[in-house]
Every structure is written in structure tokens, then in C-alpha cells.
Coordinates of C-alpha atoms in Angstrom, one line a residue:
X72 CA -27.4 66.1 -16.8
X73 CA -24.6 66.9 -15.6
X74 CA -22.8 67.5 -18.8
X75 CA -26.5 69.9 -19.8
X76 CA -25.8 71.5 -17.2
X77 CA -22.2 72.6 -17.3
X78 CA -23.1 73.8 -21.8
X79 CA -25.3 76.3 -19.5
X80 CA -23.0 77.3 -17.5
X81 CA -20.2 78.0 -19.9
X82 CA -22.2 79.5 -22.5
X83 CA -23.0 82.6 -20.2
X84 CA -19.2 83.4 -19.5
X85 CA -17.1 85.0 -17.0
X86 CA -20.4 86.4 -15.2
X87 CA -21.6 83.5 -13.9
X88 CA -18.2 81.9 -12.7
X89 CA -19.4 82.5 -8.7
X90 CA -22.5 80.3 -10.2
X91 CA -20.3 78.3 -12.0
X92 CA -17.9 76.8 -9.0
X93 CA -21.0 76.6 -6.2
X94 CA -23.0 74.9 -9.9
X95 CA -19.5 72.6 -10.0
X96 CA -19.9 71.9 -6.2
X97 CA -23.6 70.7 -6.5
X98 CA -22.6 68.2 -9.4
X99 CA -19.6 67.3 -7.4
X100 CA -21.9 66.4 -4.5
X101 CA -24.4 64.5 -7.0
X102 CA -21.7 62.4 -8.5
X103 CA -21.4 61.2 -5.0
X104 CA -25.0 60.8 -3.9
X105 CA -25.4 59.2 -7.6
X106 CA -22.2 56.7 -6.5
X107 CA -22.9 55.3 -3.0
X108 CA -25.7 53.3 -4.4
X109 CA -22.8 51.2 -6.4
X110 CA -20.3 50.9 -3.9
X111 CA -22.9 50.0 -1.7
X112 CA -24.1 47.5 -4.4
X113 CA -20.5 46.1 -4.8
X114 CA -19.8 45.8 -1.0
X115 CA -22.6 43.8 -0.7
X116 CA -21.7 42.0 -4.3
X117 CA -18.4 41.0 -2.7
X118 CA -19.9 40.2 0.6
X119 CA -22.3 37.7 -0.9
X120 CA -19.4 36.2 -2.6
X121 CA -17.4 35.5 0.3
X122 CA -20.2 33.8 1.2
X123 CA -20.8 31.8 -1.2
X124 CA -17.5 30.7 -1.2
X125 CA -17.6 29.8 2.0
X126 CA -20.5 28.3 1.7
X127 CA -19.2 26.1 -0.8
X128 CA -16.1 25.1 0.1
X129 CA -18.6 24.0 3.9
X130 CA -19.8 21.7 1.6
X131 CA -16.9 20.5 -0.2
X132 CA -15.6 19.2 3.1
X133 CA -18.4 18.1 4.2
X134 CA -18.4 15.6 1.1
X135 CA -15.0 14.8 2.0
X136 CA -15.5 14.0 5.2
X137 CA -19.4 11.9 4.5
X138 CA -16.8 9.9 1.7
X139 CA -14.0 9.4 4.1
X140 CA -16.9 8.3 6.5
X141 CA -18.5 6.1 4.7
X142 CA -15.4 4.4 3.8
X143 CA -14.4 3.6 7.2
X144 CA -18.3 1.9 8.1
X145 CA -16.5 -0.4 5.8
X146 CA -13.6 -0.9 7.0
X147 CA -11.7 0.1 4.0
X148 CA -9.3 2.1 6.2
X149 CA -6.6 3.5 3.6
X150 CA -9.6 5.1 1.7
X151 CA -11.0 6.6 4.5
X152 CA -7.5 8.7 4.9
X153 CA -7.2 9.9 1.6
X154 CA -11.0 11.3 2.3
X155 CA -10.1 12.7 5.4
X156 CA -7.5 14.3 4.5
X157 CA -8.8 15.7 1.9
X158 CA -11.3 17.0 3.8
X159 CA -8.7 18.9 6.2
X160 CA -6.5 20.1 3.4
X161 CA -9.5 21.6 1.6
X162 CA -9.5 24.0 4.5
X163 CA -5.7 24.3 5.6
X164 CA -5.5 25.6 1.5
X165 CA -8.6 27.4 1.0
X166 CA -7.2 30.8 1.7
X167 CA -9.9 31.2 4.8
X168 CA -8.5 32.7 8.2
X169 CA -10.0 29.9 10.1
X170 CA -9.7 31.3 13.1
X171 CA -11.9 34.0 12.4
X172 CA -14.4 33.0 10.6
X173 CA -16.8 31.2 13.4
X174 CA -18.4 29.5 10.7
X175 CA -15.5 28.0 9.1
X176 CA -13.7 27.7 12.6
X177 CA -16.8 25.0 14.0
X178 CA -16.8 23.0 10.9
X179 CA -13.0 22.3 11.1
X180 CA -13.2 21.7 15.0
X181 CA -15.8 18.8 13.9
X182 CA -14.4 17.3 11.5
X183 CA -10.9 16.8 12.8
X184 CA -12.3 16.1 16.7
X185 CA -14.6 14.0 14.7
X186 CA -11.4 12.1 12.5
X187 CA -9.4 12.2 15.6
X188 CA -11.6 10.0 17.8
X189 CA -12.5 7.8 14.6
X190 CA -8.8 6.8 14.6
X191 CA -8.3 6.3 18.2
X192 CA -11.2 3.4 17.4
X193 CA -9.2 2.2 14.5
X194 CA -5.7 2.1 16.6
X195 CA -7.4 0.4 18.8
X196 CA -7.8 -3.2 16.4
X197 CA -5.0 -2.2 14.3
X198 CA -2.1 0.1 13.2
X199 CA -4.8 3.4 12.6
X200 CA -5.6 4.1 9.1
X201 CA -3.0 1.3 7.8
X202 CA -2.0 1.1 4.7
X203 CA -4.0 -1.0 1.6
X204 CA -2.7 -4.9 2.1
X205 CA -2.7 -7.4 -0.9
X206 CA -3.8 -10.3 -0.4
X207 CA -1.2 -13.6 1.2
X208 CA -1.1 -16.4 -0.9
X209 CA -3.1 -18.0 1.9
X210 CA -6.3 -15.5 0.8
X211 CA -6.1 -16.2 -2.7
X212 CA -5.3 -19.9 -2.2
X213 CA -8.7 -19.5 0.1
X214 CA -11.2 -20.8 -2.3
X215 CA -8.4 -24.3 -3.7
X216 CA -10.3 -27.1 -4.4
X217 CA -9.7 -30.7 -4.0
X218 CA -10.2 -33.0 -5.8
X219 CA -8.1 -35.7 -7.9
X220 CA -4.8 -34.6 -8.4
X221 CA -2.4 -35.7 -10.8
X222 CA -0.5 -38.3 -9.8
X223 CA 2.0 -36.7 -12.1
X224 CA 2.2 -34.1 -9.6
X225 CA 2.6 -35.9 -6.7
X226 CA 5.2 -38.6 -8.1
X227 CA 7.5 -35.6 -9.0
X228 CA 7.1 -33.4 -5.4
X229 CA 8.5 -36.8 -4.2
X230 CA 11.5 -37.7 -6.0
X231 CA 12.6 -33.6 -5.5
X232 CA 11.0 -34.2 -1.5
X233 CA 14.5 -36.7 -1.3
X234 CA 17.1 -34.4 -2.5
X235 CA 15.6 -31.7 -0.5
X236 CA 17.4 -30.5 2.3
X237 CA 15.0 -28.9 5.2
X238 CA 15.6 -28.5 8.8
X239 CA 11.9 -29.5 9.0
X240 CA 10.2 -33.0 8.2
X241 CA 8.0 -32.4 5.2
X242 CA 6.4 -35.0 3.5
X243 CA 3.8 -34.8 0.0
X244 CA 0.3 -36.3 0.1
X245 CA -2.7 -35.9 -2.0
X246 CA -3.4 -32.3 0.2
X247 CA 0.1 -30.1 -0.2
X248 CA 0.3 -31.6 -3.5
X249 CA -3.0 -29.7 -4.3
X250 CA -1.5 -26.5 -3.5
X251 CA 1.8 -27.0 -5.1
X252 CA -0.6 -28.0 -8.4
X253 CA -2.2 -24.3 -7.6
X254 CA 0.8 -22.3 -6.7
X255 CA 3.2 -23.7 -9.7
X256 CA -0.1 -24.0 -12.2
X257 CA -2.4 -21.1 -11.9
X258 CA -2.0 -17.4 -12.9
X259 CA -3.1 -16.0 -9.8
X260 CA -1.5 -18.2 -7.0
X261 CA 1.9 -18.4 -9.1
X262 CA 2.2 -14.7 -8.8
X263 CA 0.8 -14.5 -5.5
X264 CA 3.4 -16.1 -4.1
X265 CA 6.0 -14.9 -6.5
X266 CA 5.6 -11.6 -4.6
X267 CA 5.0 -12.9 -1.2
X268 CA 9.2 -14.6 -2.3
X269 CA 9.8 -11.0 -3.5
X270 CA 9.3 -9.5 -0.5
X271 CA 10.4 -11.5 1.5
X272 CA 14.3 -10.6 0.2
X273 CA 14.3 -7.7 2.4
X274 CA 13.9 -9.8 5.5
X275 CA 14.9 -12.8 5.0
X276 CA 18.3 -12.4 6.5
X277 CA 17.6 -10.5 9.9
X278 CA 14.5 -13.6 10.1
X279 CA 17.0 -16.4 9.9
X280 CA 19.5 -14.6 12.4
X281 CA 16.6 -14.7 15.0
X282 CA 15.4 -18.0 14.1
X283 CA 18.8 -19.7 14.9
X284 CA 19.4 -17.6 17.8
X285 CA 15.9 -19.1 19.1
X286 CA 16.7 -22.0 17.9
X287 CA 13.6 -22.8 16.2
X288 CA 13.7 -24.9 12.3
X289 CA 14.8 -22.1 9.3
X290 CA 12.0 -23.6 7.4
X291 CA 9.3 -21.9 9.7
X292 CA 10.1 -18.8 7.8
X293 CA 7.8 -19.6 5.6
X294 CA 4.8 -19.4 8.1
X295 CA 4.9 -15.2 7.0
X296 CA 3.8 -16.8 3.1
X297 CA 0.6 -17.5 5.2
X298 CA 0.1 -14.8 7.6
X299 CA 1.4 -11.8 5.8
X300 CA 3.7 -12.6 2.4
X301 CA 6.0 -11.2 4.4
X302 CA 4.1 -7.6 4.7
X303 CA 5.5 -6.4 8.3
X304 CA 2.5 -3.4 8.1
X305 CA -0.4 -6.1 6.8
X306 CA -4.2 -5.9 8.8
X307 CA -6.2 -9.5 9.7
X308 CA -10.3 -9.3 9.2
X309 CA -11.5 -7.7 12.0
X310 CA -13.3 -10.5 14.1
X311 CA -15.6 -9.5 15.9
X312 CA -14.3 -9.7 19.8
X313 CA -10.7 -9.4 19.6
X314 CA -10.0 -6.8 16.7
X315 CA -7.5 -7.1 14.0
X316 CA -4.1 -9.0 13.7
X317 CA -1.5 -7.1 12.7
X318 CA 1.9 -7.0 11.7
X319 CA 4.0 -9.7 9.6
X320 CA 3.6 -12.2 11.9
X321 CA -0.4 -11.1 12.4
X322 CA -0.6 -11.9 16.4
X323 CA -3.8 -9.8 17.9
X324 CA -3.6 -6.8 20.0
X325 CA -4.5 -9.0 23.2
X326 CA -2.1 -11.1 24.6
X327 CA 1.5 -10.9 26.2
X328 CA 4.5 -11.8 23.6
X329 CA 6.7 -9.5 25.0
X330 CA 5.4 -6.5 22.3
X331 CA 4.4 -3.2 23.6
X332 CA 1.8 -1.8 22.4
X333 CA 0.1 1.8 23.3
X334 CA -1.0 5.0 21.6
X335 CA 2.3 5.7 20.0
X336 CA 4.0 1.9 19.3
X337 CA 2.6 -1.1 18.2
X338 CA 5.5 -3.8 18.2
X339 CA 3.5 -5.9 16.2
X340 CA 4.5 -4.0 13.3
X341 CA 8.3 -4.1 14.2
X342 CA 9.7 -7.1 11.8
X343 CA 13.2 -7.7 13.9
X344 CA 10.6 -7.5 16.8
X345 CA 7.3 -9.5 16.0
X346 CA 10.2 -12.0 14.2
X347 CA 11.6 -13.1 17.6
X348 CA 8.2 -12.8 19.5
X349 CA 7.0 -15.4 16.4
X350 CA 10.3 -17.6 16.9
X351 CA 9.6 -17.7 21.0
X352 CA 5.9 -18.1 20.8
X353 CA 6.3 -21.6 18.3
X354 CA 9.1 -22.9 20.4
X355 CA 6.8 -22.9 23.9
X356 CA 4.4 -24.6 20.7
X357 CA 6.8 -27.4 20.3
X358 CA 7.7 -27.9 23.8
X359 CA 3.8 -28.5 24.6
X360 CA 3.0 -30.1 21.6
X361 CA 6.1 -32.0 20.6
X362 CA 5.5 -32.0 16.8
X363 CA 6.3 -29.2 14.3
X364 CA 3.0 -29.7 12.3
X365 CA 0.4 -29.8 15.4
X366 CA 2.8 -26.6 16.2
X367 CA 1.5 -25.0 13.2
X368 CA -1.8 -25.5 13.8
X369 CA -1.6 -24.9 17.2
X370 CA -0.1 -20.7 16.2
X371 CA -3.8 -20.8 13.8
X372 CA -5.6 -22.0 16.2
X373 CA -4.7 -22.2 19.9
X374 CA -2.6 -24.7 22.1
X375 CA -5.2 -25.2 23.6
X376 CA -7.8 -26.6 20.7
X377 CA -5.4 -28.0 19.7
X378 CA -4.6 -30.5 22.7
X379 CA -8.2 -30.8 22.9
X380 CA -8.8 -32.8 19.3
X381 CA -5.5 -34.7 20.1
X382 CA -7.2 -35.5 23.9
X383 CA -10.7 -36.6 22.2
X384 CA -9.0 -39.0 19.2
X385 CA -6.3 -40.1 20.8
X386 CA -3.7 -39.5 18.1
X387 CA -0.8 -36.5 18.0
X388 CA -0.3 -36.5 14.8
X389 CA -2.1 -33.5 12.1
X390 CA -2.8 -35.8 9.7
X391 CA -5.2 -38.1 11.7
X392 CA -6.9 -34.9 13.1
X393 CA -7.3 -33.9 9.2
X394 CA -9.0 -36.7 8.6
X395 CA -11.1 -37.8 11.5
X396 CA -12.0 -33.8 10.8
X397 CA -11.2 -32.6 14.3
X398 CA -9.8 -29.4 12.7
X399 CA -11.4 -26.4 11.6
X400 CA -11.2 -25.5 8.0
X401 CA -8.7 -22.9 7.8
X402 CA -5.9 -25.1 10.2
X403 CA -6.3 -27.7 7.9
X404 CA -5.4 -25.8 4.9
X405 CA -3.1 -24.2 6.6
X406 CA -0.3 -26.5 7.1
X407 CA -0.8 -28.2 4.1
X408 CA -0.2 -24.3 2.1
X409 CA 2.5 -23.7 4.0
X410 CA 4.5 -27.4 3.5
X411 CA 3.6 -26.4 -0.2
X412 CA 5.5 -23.2 0.0
X413 CA 8.6 -24.4 1.8
X414 CA 8.8 -27.2 -0.8
X415 CA 8.4 -24.5 -3.9
X416 CA 10.6 -22.2 -1.7
X417 CA 13.8 -24.9 -1.3
X418 CA 13.2 -26.3 -5.5
X419 CA 12.1 -22.8 -7.6
X420 CA 13.3 -23.9 -10.9
X421 CA 11.5 -26.7 -11.1
X422 CA 8.0 -24.9 -10.0
X423 CA 8.5 -22.4 -12.5
X424 CA 10.4 -19.2 -9.9
X425 CA 13.1 -19.4 -11.5
X426 CA 12.4 -15.5 -12.4
X427 CA 12.1 -15.3 -8.7
X428 CA 14.4 -11.7 -7.4
X429 CA 14.3 -11.1 -4.2
X430 CA 13.9 -7.3 -3.1
X431 CA 17.2 -5.9 -1.4
X432 CA 17.7 -6.8 2.6
X433 CA 16.3 -3.9 4.6
X434 CA 19.6 -2.1 5.8
X435 CA 19.4 0.6 8.3
X436 CA 21.4 2.2 11.4
X437 CA 19.4 2.0 14.6
X438 CA 20.2 4.5 16.8
X439 CA 18.4 4.5 20.7
X440 CA 16.1 8.0 20.9
X441 CA 14.3 8.0 25.0
X442 CA 12.8 11.5 24.3
X443 CA 10.0 12.3 22.1
X444 CA 10.6 12.9 18.2
X445 CA 9.0 14.3 15.6
X446 CA 9.2 11.6 12.5
X447 CA 9.3 15.1 9.9
X448 CA 12.8 16.6 11.7
X449 CA 13.8 13.1 11.3
X450 CA 13.4 13.8 7.8
X451 CA 15.1 17.0 7.4
X452 CA 17.8 15.8 9.1
X453 CA 19.3 13.1 7.2
X454 CA 17.7 14.4 4.2
X455 CA 15.4 11.6 3.8
X456 CA 11.9 11.2 2.7
X457 CA 9.1 11.2 5.5
X458 CA 7.5 8.3 3.9
X459 CA 11.2 6.6 3.8
X460 CA 11.2 6.9 7.4
X461 CA 7.6 5.7 8.2
X462 CA 8.7 2.6 6.2
X463 CA 11.3 1.6 8.1
X464 CA 9.8 2.1 11.5
X465 CA 6.0 0.2 11.1
X466 CA 5.8 0.4 15.0
X467 CA 4.9 4.0 14.5
X468 CA 1.8 4.6 15.1
X469 CA 2.0 8.7 15.3
X470 CA 4.4 11.4 14.0
X471 CA 6.8 11.0 16.8
X472 CA 9.0 8.8 19.1
X473 CA 7.3 7.9 22.8
X474 CA 7.9 10.6 25.0
X475 CA 10.0 9.1 28.1
X476 CA 10.4 5.4 26.3
X477 CA 13.6 4.7 25.1
X478 CA 13.0 3.6 21.1
X479 CA 15.1 2.2 18.6
X480 CA 14.5 4.9 16.0
X481 CA 15.8 3.0 12.8
X482 CA 17.5 5.1 9.8
X483 CA 18.7 4.9 6.3
X484 CA 21.8 2.6 6.4
X485 CA 24.5 5.1 7.3
X486 CA 23.0 8.2 8.5
X487 CA 23.6 7.8 11.7
X488 CA 26.3 10.3 12.0
X489 CA 25.1 12.7 10.1
X490 CA 21.8 12.2 12.8
X491 CA 23.4 12.6 16.1
X492 CA 25.6 15.4 14.3
X493 CA 22.5 17.6 13.5
X494 CA 19.9 16.5 16.7
X495 CA 22.5 17.9 18.8
X496 CA 21.9 21.5 17.3
X497 CA 17.8 21.5 18.8
X498 CA 17.0 20.9 22.7
X499 CA 15.9 18.2 23.6
X500 CA 12.3 19.4 24.4
X501 CA 12.1 21.1 21.2
X502 CA 12.3 17.7 19.0
X503 CA 8.8 17.3 18.8
X504 CA 8.1 21.0 17.3
X505 CA 11.4 22.5 15.2
X506 CA 12.5 21.7 12.1
X507 CA 15.8 21.6 10.3
X508 CA 16.5 23.5 6.8
X509 CA 18.9 22.9 4.8
X510 CA 20.3 26.0 3.1
X511 CA 20.3 26.4 -0.2
X512 CA 22.2 28.3 -2.4
X513 CA 19.7 31.0 -2.4
X514 CA 18.0 31.1 1.0
X515 CA 18.2 33.9 3.4
X516 CA 17.2 34.0 7.0
X517 CA 14.6 36.9 5.7
X518 CA 13.7 34.2 2.8
X519 CA 13.5 30.9 5.5
X520 CA 11.7 33.0 8.5
X521 CA 9.0 34.2 5.8
X522 CA 8.8 30.5 4.8
X523 CA 8.3 29.0 8.5
X524 CA 6.2 32.0 9.2
X525 CA 8.3 33.0 12.0
X526 CA 10.1 36.0 12.9
X527 CA 13.9 36.9 11.4
X528 CA 15.1 37.4 15.1
X529 CA 13.7 34.5 16.3
X530 CA 15.4 32.4 13.4
X531 CA 18.9 34.4 14.0
X532 CA 18.5 33.8 17.7
X533 CA 17.7 30.0 17.7
X534 CA 20.5 29.7 15.1
X535 CA 22.9 32.4 17.2
X536 CA 23.1 34.4 14.1
X537 CA 23.2 37.9 13.7
X538 CA 19.8 39.6 11.8
X539 CA 20.8 39.4 8.2
X540 CA 23.4 38.2 8.2
X541 CA 24.6 35.6 4.7
X542 CA 24.0 32.5 5.0
X543 CA 27.3 31.1 3.0
X544 CA 29.0 28.2 3.9
X545 CA 26.3 26.9 6.1
X546 CA 24.9 23.6 5.5
X547 CA 21.1 24.6 7.7
X548 CA 19.6 26.1 10.4
X549 CA 17.1 24.5 12.9
X550 CA 13.5 26.7 13.2
X551 CA 12.0 27.6 16.2
X552 CA 8.4 26.6 15.4
X553 CA 7.4 26.1 19.3
X554 CA 8.0 27.2 23.0
X555 CA 9.4 24.7 25.3
X556 CA 7.6 22.2 26.7
X557 CA 8.3 21.7 30.1
X558 CA 9.1 18.2 31.9
X559 CA 9.4 17.4 35.5
X560 CA 10.2 14.1 37.3
X561 CA 6.1 13.7 37.4
X562 CA 4.0 15.9 33.9
X563 CA 5.2 17.0 30.6
X564 CA 3.5 20.5 30.7
X565 CA 3.0 22.8 27.3
X566 CA 2.1 26.8 28.1
X567 CA -0.7 27.3 25.6
X568 CA -0.1 30.1 23.2
X569 CA -2.0 32.5 21.6
X570 CA -3.4 31.0 18.7
X571 CA -3.4 27.4 20.9
X572 CA -6.8 25.0 20.5
X573 CA -6.7 22.1 21.5
X574 CA -6.4 20.1 17.9
X575 CA -3.5 22.3 17.0
X576 CA -2.3 21.0 20.6
X577 CA -3.3 17.7 20.3
X578 CA -1.5 16.9 16.9
X579 CA 1.5 19.4 17.9
X580 CA 2.4 16.1 20.1
X581 CA 1.4 13.6 18.7
X582 CA -1.8 12.7 21.5
X583 CA -5.5 12.1 20.3
X584 CA -7.9 15.1 21.1
X585 CA -9.8 12.6 24.3
X586 CA -6.4 12.2 25.9
X587 CA -5.7 16.0 26.1
X588 CA -8.8 16.4 27.2
X589 CA -8.7 13.4 29.9
X590 CA -5.6 14.6 30.7
X591 CA -6.5 18.3 31.4
X592 CA -10.2 17.9 32.8
X593 CA -11.7 19.0 30.0
X594 CA -14.8 17.9 28.7
X595 CA -15.7 19.4 25.5
X596 CA -14.7 22.3 23.0
X597 CA -11.3 22.6 21.3
X598 CA -10.4 26.7 22.5
X599 CA -7.9 27.4 24.9
X600 CA -6.3 30.1 27.3
X601 CA -3.1 31.9 26.9
X602 CA -0.9 30.7 29.0
X603 CA -2.7 27.4 30.8
X604 CA -0.3 25.0 31.3
X605 CA -1.4 21.8 29.9
X606 CA -0.7 18.1 30.0
X607 CA 0.8 16.8 26.7
X608 CA 1.6 13.1 28.0
X609 CA -0.3 11.1 30.2
X610 CA 0.2 12.5 34.2
X611 CA 2.1 10.2 36.1
X612 CA -1.0 9.7 38.8
X613 CA -3.3 8.4 35.4
X614 CA -0.8 6.2 33.9
X615 CA -0.3 4.5 37.6
X616 CA -3.7 4.2 38.1
X617 CA -3.7 3.1 34.4
X618 CA -1.1 0.5 35.3
X619 CA -3.2 -1.3 38.1
X620 CA -6.0 -1.3 36.0
X621 CA -3.9 -3.3 33.6
X622 CA -2.5 -5.4 36.0
X623 CA -6.0 -6.3 37.3
X624 CA -7.2 -7.3 34.5
X625 CA -4.4 -9.7 33.6
X626 CA -4.4 -11.0 37.4
X627 CA -7.7 -12.0 36.7
X628 CA -7.5 -13.9 33.8
X629 CA -4.8 -15.7 35.2
X630 CA -7.0 -16.5 37.6
X631 CA -10.0 -18.1 35.0
X632 CA -7.3 -20.2 33.9
X633 CA -8.5 -19.0 30.7
X634 CA -5.6 -20.3 27.8
X635 CA -5.3 -18.0 25.1
X636 CA -5.8 -18.9 21.0
X637 CA -2.8 -18.9 18.3
X638 CA -1.9 -14.7 18.5
X639 CA -3.1 -14.4 22.4
X640 CA -1.2 -16.8 24.2
X641 CA 1.8 -15.7 26.5
X642 CA 5.0 -15.7 25.2
X643 CA 7.4 -18.1 27.2
X644 CA 10.9 -16.0 27.4

């Protein structure tokens, strides 16, 4: 139609020029009117597309969370963690502005809140969403059946035993020989024990030193074969009432062994501290029972149970209790399999373990810190991967050292001096939030500020530099990511700023959402008003109340005269 009207006007000549102008205006109006539905349709289409993408994202997030929750319910914590991380990453990397979209923000808050709650439940029973644990030699030997043992195996073992040097009294009988045969002559048993021996190289020197200092036999090191395969982050199976055993020596989460355990630290997973607790406990058991085999049985079953079995039979001898069926099946197998591991370890070539190449010992620098420190900052400062820092500090349950308490931070060997030099650049109050950036050749203050999403002026001020100043000759800069936390004698207070939520604050300070709500008397929700001061560590009054409850509970247990079992018995120092 537009082309037809124009042709008619142009063919009429100059006389019709005013009419042409009017017609042009009319046509322009007509064009706008005809295009309006198209623009509206495009706008509606874009909005619909946005909603479709949003809905698809929410469905993907819910599916990932549901998969993680299913794994969690089955006790598959490492797999659950992968799915939970995926659910959160989907939202954070989606390109959507979470805080400006009520639907997505509600999903984000719900997912993070639920994950924090599940992780706190996991922490109560073990090491949170701990890494997967390979089976120990004791696990794979659980299905060993006893029968007639080849007499040649027993004869050879007894011959080698005559020249074996051990600070434990070693014997070879049909029970021990059965396990020797399993570990030496089956692929499953051989490979599992081989890997256990190899990993033991990381901690052998440390364990031997601690055992010598505590005055216990060196060959008791091989209880770790049965307990964890020398894995300091091992998690045992869940028990109905006691939770999960944890660490190289598989202490239960209840009981007092001189090992600290709170929401930041679980020293059951500290190789050296748990080894010292183990050595002291074994010495305590030996002093009670007068026999190392009975002490090993008591470590597995409990001193009180072994003492009752001795009193019932009149025999203070492990093998007599074994033959008389006065021990549970697990404990009956526990001692022979450890003795088999000791005999093989002392005669590796004769049993086909000459190919063992021990892992190199874990060498670290240790610095004592008495403030909260984010491990990601440690990683930045010493130029080591974050997973290496975590592996060197397996007792940390969070990504930060505990606030207001001393902690022995393990660093890669030779890194202590660099750590002390660089950490001094960052005020103590900022060490849970600030980062350290090693300057690359093409870095500028502008590019660094942009990558960390802070202003150039903030970055320059924190490093006492001029804006746009060249970074030539500068090794690294500190990156201010959060405001100061007030620390007084009675509290650690954080002043909320615009854009903060309880979830983001809990994550920043390495505490759970539940703790943050409880410390600040917040019943529900995740929003927080800018300017509000929040406790980001347990207030002193609450801490004292918690300590009193623990003291009362301990007193009650002592008054009731209960005798804890193996991993509950008090360590005698």
C-alpha cells in the first residue's frame, strides 16, 4: 500500500507537493502504527524467553540438589557434595542477577540453607562432606574364611619369625597364617595391603617418633592398617548412637582423648595429634590389662568388655578368649590381621612385597595462628593449590582457621618465611576476607580491581599506591574484599552492608546459617538490613553456657560410672 500511494503522488507533479508532504507524514504515522505490534511482540517474546531460561535453570538446580540429597540419604557424602556444589554453581554462573529476581533468590536461599543444614548434620558425625575413602585391608579381609591352612605357609612364617625383630611378642598360628595367606597370595588382599604400606610412608617417621616419645612398641604402627590404611581423613561406618569414627586411628566423635573437636576443627583428623592420643590410649590399655594383644582387642572392643571376658573365663590371654568364643567376630579377626601385617611388613621380600615404594614423607612448615584465616588467602600467599593447603590441614572442617583460638597451620615445606612476610601486609581483622594477588606482567590496578569487582581507589588505598600507578617491580597486592569486623573482648561483630544476606555472611566467616541465626536471635529468613551488627562468632555468654552444659554432661557420665568402649575411653595423660 505504501508504494502505491507514493507512486500516485509523484506522478501528479509539483502541484501536489503540499499533499505529498501531508501524505509522507501520514505514511510515517502509518508505518509506526504498523510496527508497534511487532515491537510489542518482540518485547513479549524476549520476556517469555527470559522466563523459559529462568524456569529451565530452576529445574536444573532442583534436579542437582535432589540428586545430592538422594546421595546424602544413602550416606554417599562425597557424591552429595559434588551435586550440591553443582546446584550452587549453576546459579552463580547463570548470568542471572540472583538478588533482583525474587524467584531465583528464593531458590538460591532455600538450596544454600538446606545444604548448610545437611553439612552441619554431617559434621556432627564425621568430617562433613568428607572425601571418598578406599577400603582398608581389614575391610577387604572381612570375608576371609577360616579352614585348613597350608602347613607350608605356617612353617615358613614360623621360620621367618625366628629372625624377625619386633618390639611386640609375635606368634604364628592358623588364624594369623590365614591372613598372611590372604594378603600375600590373593590379588585383592595383596593390592590393598600394598597401597596401605605405600601411604604409610607419608607418616611413618612421625608415628615412630611419637611412639618412641610415649614409650609404646613401634610395631603398633600397624593398627593403622586395620583402622584406616594410614588415611588421616578416613571416615568409618555410621553407628546407631555414636556417629562415625574418624581419622587415621578411627576415634569416635564422643569421648575425651585430649583432641579438640568443634565446628571449625576436629583433631581426630590431625595425623600427629591423633597419633599421640592413640599412643597414650594404647599405653593406658596395656597398663590396665598387662598384655599387648588384649590391649589391641580392647582398642577395638573396649577395655571394660575385655576385662569382663577375662573375669568370666579366668584367662587373661587373647587366644584363650578367642578359642572359648568370648570375643565378638570383628575383635577375633582384628588382632590376627594386625599380626599378619606386622610379620609381612618385617619380611616384605619373602611375601611378595619387595615392589613397595613408600610415599615420600609429608614435610611441612608449621606456624601458630591465633586468629581466623581463610585458607584461600593462605593459598594465595604461599603460591600453593588450595587442595594442597587443605590436605596439609585435614583437621580443619571449614575453609578457615578457628577465630579466637590457637591453631597450628601446616604449610608446604619452606613456605613459613614467605607466609609471615606476606600475611603481615593484611590487617588481622581482614584475614578472613581479603585476598593476595601475585602481580603478572600485564597486570594493572585497573585490571586487578575489575577482576575482583572492587573499585580501583579501594585497591590503591589498601596498598598505599596512587590510582593508575604502574605495578612494575611490585610482587603482589592485597585485595580488600570486605569491611572490618569489630573484635572486642566479648564478641566478633560484623556490620552488614548493602547486598549482604545471612547466607553470604555465614559463608564469608565460615559458620553455618543456623549458628548465625542462633547467635543473633533471628528465627528465619536470609535477608539482613544494611548497618545491622551481627555476631559472626559465638558470643561469650553463649559460649560459657555451652561449656557449662558440656561440663554438666561430663559430670553426669562420670557419676553414672559408665566405661567408654574403645574409641570413647578417656585418654590418660
